[in-house]
PDB file of C-alpha atoms in Angstrom:
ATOM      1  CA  UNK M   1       0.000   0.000   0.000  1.00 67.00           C
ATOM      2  CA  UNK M   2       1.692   2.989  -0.699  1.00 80.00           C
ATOM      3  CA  UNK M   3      -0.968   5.608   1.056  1.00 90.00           C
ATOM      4  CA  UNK M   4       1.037   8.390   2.781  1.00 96.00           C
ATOM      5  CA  UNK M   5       0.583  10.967   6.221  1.00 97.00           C
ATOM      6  CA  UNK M   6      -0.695  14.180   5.753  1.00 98.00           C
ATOM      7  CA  UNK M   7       1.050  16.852   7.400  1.00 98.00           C
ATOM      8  CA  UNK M   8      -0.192  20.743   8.007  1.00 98.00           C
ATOM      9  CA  UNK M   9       2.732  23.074   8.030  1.00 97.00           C
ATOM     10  CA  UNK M  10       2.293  25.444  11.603  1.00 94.00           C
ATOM     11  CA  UNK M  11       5.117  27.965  12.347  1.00 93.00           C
ATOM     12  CA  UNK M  12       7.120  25.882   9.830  1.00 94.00           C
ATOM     13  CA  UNK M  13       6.710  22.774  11.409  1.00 96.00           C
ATOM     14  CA  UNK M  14       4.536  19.734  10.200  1.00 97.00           C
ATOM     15  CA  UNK M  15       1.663  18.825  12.105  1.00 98.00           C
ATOM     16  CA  UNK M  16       0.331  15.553  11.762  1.00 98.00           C
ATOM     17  CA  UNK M  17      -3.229  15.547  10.540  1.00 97.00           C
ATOM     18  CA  UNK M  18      -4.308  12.091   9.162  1.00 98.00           C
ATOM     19  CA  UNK M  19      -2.197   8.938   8.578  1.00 97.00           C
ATOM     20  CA  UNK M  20      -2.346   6.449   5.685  1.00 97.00           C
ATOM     21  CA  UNK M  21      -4.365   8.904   3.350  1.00 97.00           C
ATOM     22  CA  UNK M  22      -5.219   8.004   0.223  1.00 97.00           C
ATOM     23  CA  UNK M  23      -7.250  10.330  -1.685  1.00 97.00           C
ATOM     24  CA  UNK M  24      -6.295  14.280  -1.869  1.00 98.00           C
ATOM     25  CA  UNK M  25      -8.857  16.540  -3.661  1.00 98.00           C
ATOM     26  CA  UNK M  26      -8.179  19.878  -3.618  1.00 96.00           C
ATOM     27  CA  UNK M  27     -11.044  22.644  -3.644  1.00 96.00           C
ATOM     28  CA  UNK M  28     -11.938  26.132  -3.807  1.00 93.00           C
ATOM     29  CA  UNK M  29     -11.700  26.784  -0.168  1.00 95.00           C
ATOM     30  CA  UNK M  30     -10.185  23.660   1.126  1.00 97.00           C
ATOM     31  CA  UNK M  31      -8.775  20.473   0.631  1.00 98.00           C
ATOM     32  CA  UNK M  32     -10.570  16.714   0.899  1.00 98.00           C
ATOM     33  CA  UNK M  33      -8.539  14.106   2.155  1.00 98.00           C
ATOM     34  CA  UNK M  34      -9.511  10.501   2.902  1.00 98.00           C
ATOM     35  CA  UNK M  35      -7.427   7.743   4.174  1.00 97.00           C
ATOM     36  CA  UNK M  36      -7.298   3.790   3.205  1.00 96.00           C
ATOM     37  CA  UNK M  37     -10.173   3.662   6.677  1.00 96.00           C
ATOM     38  CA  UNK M  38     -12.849   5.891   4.337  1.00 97.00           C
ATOM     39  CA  UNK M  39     -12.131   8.749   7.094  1.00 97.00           C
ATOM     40  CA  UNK M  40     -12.441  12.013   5.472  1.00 98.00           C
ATOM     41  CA  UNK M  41     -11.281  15.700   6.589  1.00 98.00           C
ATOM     42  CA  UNK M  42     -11.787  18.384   4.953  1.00 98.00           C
ATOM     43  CA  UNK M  43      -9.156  20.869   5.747  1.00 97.00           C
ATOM     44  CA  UNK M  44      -8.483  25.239   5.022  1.00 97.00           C
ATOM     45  CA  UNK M  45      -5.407  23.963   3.464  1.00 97.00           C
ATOM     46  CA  UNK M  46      -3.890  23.793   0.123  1.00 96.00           C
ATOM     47  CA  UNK M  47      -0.976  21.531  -0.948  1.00 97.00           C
ATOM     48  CA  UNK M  48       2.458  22.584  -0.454  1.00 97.00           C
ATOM     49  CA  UNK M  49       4.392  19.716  -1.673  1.00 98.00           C
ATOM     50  CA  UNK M  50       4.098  16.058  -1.927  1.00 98.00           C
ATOM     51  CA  UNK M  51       7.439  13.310  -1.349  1.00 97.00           C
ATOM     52  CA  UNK M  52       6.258  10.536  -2.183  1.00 96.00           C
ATOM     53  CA  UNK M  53       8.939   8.333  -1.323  1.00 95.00           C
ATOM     54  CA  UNK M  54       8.917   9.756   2.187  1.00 96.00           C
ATOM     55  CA  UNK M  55       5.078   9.389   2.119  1.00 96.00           C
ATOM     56  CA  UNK M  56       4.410  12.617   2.698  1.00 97.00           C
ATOM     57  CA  UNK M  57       1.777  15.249   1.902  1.00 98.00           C
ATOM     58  CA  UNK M  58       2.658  18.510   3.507  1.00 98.00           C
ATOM     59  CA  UNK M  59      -0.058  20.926   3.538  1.00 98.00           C
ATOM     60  CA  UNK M  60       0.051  24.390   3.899  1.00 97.00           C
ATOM     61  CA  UNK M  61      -2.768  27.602   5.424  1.00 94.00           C
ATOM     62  CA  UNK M  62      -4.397  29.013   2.456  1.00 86.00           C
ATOM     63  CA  UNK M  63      -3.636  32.447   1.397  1.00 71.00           C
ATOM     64  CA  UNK M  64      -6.483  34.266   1.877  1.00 56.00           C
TER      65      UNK M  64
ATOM     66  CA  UNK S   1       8.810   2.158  -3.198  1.00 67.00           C
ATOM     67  CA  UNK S   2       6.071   4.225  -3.206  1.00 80.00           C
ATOM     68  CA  UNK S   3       6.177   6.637  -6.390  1.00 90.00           C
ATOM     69  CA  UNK S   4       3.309   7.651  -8.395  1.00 96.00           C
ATOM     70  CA  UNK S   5       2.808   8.573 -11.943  1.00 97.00           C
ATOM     71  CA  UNK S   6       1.675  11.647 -13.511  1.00 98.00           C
ATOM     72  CA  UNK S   7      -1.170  12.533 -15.734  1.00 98.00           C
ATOM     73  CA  UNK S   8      -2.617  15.580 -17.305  1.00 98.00           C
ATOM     74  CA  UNK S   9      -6.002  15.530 -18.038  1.00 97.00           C
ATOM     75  CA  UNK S  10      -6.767  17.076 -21.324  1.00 94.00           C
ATOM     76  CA  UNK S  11     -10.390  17.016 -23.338  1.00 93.00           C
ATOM     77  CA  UNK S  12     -11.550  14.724 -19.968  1.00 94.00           C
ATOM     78  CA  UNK S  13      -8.954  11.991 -20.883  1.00 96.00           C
ATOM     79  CA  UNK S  14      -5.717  11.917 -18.416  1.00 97.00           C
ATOM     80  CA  UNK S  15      -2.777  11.719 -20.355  1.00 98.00           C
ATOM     81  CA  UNK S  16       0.849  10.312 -19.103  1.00 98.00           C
ATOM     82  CA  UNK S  17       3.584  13.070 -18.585  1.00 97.00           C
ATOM     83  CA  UNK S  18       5.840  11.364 -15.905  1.00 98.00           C
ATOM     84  CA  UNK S  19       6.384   8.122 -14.664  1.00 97.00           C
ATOM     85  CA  UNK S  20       7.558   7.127 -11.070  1.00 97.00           C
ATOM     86  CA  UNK S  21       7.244  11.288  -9.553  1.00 97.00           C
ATOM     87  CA  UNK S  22       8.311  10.717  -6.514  1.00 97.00           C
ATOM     88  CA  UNK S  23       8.185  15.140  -5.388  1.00 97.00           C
ATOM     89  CA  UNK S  24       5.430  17.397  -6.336  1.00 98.00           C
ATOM     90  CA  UNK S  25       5.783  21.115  -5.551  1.00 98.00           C
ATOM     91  CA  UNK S  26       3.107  23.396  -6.945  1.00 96.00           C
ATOM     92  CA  UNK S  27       4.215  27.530  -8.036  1.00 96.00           C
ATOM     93  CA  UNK S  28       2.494  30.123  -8.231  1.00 93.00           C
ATOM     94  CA  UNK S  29       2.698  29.493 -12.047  1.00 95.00           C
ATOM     95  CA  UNK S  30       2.595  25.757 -12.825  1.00 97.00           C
ATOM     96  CA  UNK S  31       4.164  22.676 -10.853  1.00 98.00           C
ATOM     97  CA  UNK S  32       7.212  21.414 -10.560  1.00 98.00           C
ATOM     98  CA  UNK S  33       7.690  17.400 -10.447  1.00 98.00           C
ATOM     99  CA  UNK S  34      10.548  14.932 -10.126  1.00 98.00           C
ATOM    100  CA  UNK S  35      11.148  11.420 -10.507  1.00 97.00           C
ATOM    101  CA  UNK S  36      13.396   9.060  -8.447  1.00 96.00           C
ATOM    102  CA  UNK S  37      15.131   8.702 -11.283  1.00 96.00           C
ATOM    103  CA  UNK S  38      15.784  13.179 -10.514  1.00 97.00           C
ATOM    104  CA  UNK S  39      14.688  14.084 -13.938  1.00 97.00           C
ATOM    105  CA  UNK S  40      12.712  17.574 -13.531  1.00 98.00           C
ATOM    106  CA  UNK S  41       9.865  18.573 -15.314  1.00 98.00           C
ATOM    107  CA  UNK S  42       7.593  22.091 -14.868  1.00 98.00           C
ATOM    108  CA  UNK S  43       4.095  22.307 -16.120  1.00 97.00           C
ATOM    109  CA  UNK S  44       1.840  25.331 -16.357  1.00 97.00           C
ATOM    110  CA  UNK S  45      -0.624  23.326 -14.514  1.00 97.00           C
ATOM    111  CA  UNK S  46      -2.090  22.332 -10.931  1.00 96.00           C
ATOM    112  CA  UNK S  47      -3.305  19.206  -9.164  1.00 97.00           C
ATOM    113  CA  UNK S  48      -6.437  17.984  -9.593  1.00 97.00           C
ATOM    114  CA  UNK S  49      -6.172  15.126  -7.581  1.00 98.00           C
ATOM    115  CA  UNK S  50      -4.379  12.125  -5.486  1.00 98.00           C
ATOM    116  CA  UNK S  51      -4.729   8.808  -5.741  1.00 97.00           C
ATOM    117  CA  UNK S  52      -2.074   7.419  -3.625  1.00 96.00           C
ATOM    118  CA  UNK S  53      -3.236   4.005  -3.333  1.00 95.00           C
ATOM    119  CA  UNK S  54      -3.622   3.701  -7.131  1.00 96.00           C
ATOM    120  CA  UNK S  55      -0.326   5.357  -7.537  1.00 96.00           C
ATOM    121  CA  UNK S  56      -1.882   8.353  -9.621  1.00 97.00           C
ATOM    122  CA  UNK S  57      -1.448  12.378  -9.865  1.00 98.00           C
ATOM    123  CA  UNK S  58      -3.617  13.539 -11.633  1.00 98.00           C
ATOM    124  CA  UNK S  59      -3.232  17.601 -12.963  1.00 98.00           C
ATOM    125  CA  UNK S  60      -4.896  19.870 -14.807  1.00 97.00           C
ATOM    126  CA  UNK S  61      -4.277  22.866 -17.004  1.00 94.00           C
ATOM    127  CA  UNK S  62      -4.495  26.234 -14.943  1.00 86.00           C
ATOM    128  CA  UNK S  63      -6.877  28.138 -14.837  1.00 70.00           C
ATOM    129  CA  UNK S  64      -5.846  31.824 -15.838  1.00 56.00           C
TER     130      UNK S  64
END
């Protein structure tokens, strides 16, 4: 399985939000993520940048 | 190894661009994405979506 842990960037450090996501759908006002579990957050975020090898998904605030 | 690939969607029908990205960092202009493989490749687009379990990125032209 190659899901990954979403992270929200706070004061430049990563915060874990939600582990073993698999789904990331980004919106007008937010972001949707749902993990392998079918648990879904939607989050003020947008995405900063993905490593996939590290299995991570870092998010960051929106700019409003 | 957990590396996805890459696709544009264009006309509703994704389209291949880079195999095995393993980082994703979006600009304020396009996206930037790498492979393990550290070939480099910048597209005037954004993400539309994740799915890490199917080992898919999925972007889409920007909207200007």
């Amino acid at each position: 399985m190659c899901e990954a842990n979403a992270y929200l960037i706070e004061n430049n450090e990563p915060v874990l939000i939600m582990e073993s996501v698999d789904t990331v759908k980004p919106e007008d006002d937010g972001i949707n993520i749902v993990n392998i579990f079918g648990e879904q957050k939607f989050i003020k975020a947008q995405i900063d940048s993905l490593s996939l090898v590290d299995h991570k998904i870092f998010l960051k605030k929106m700019s409003s």
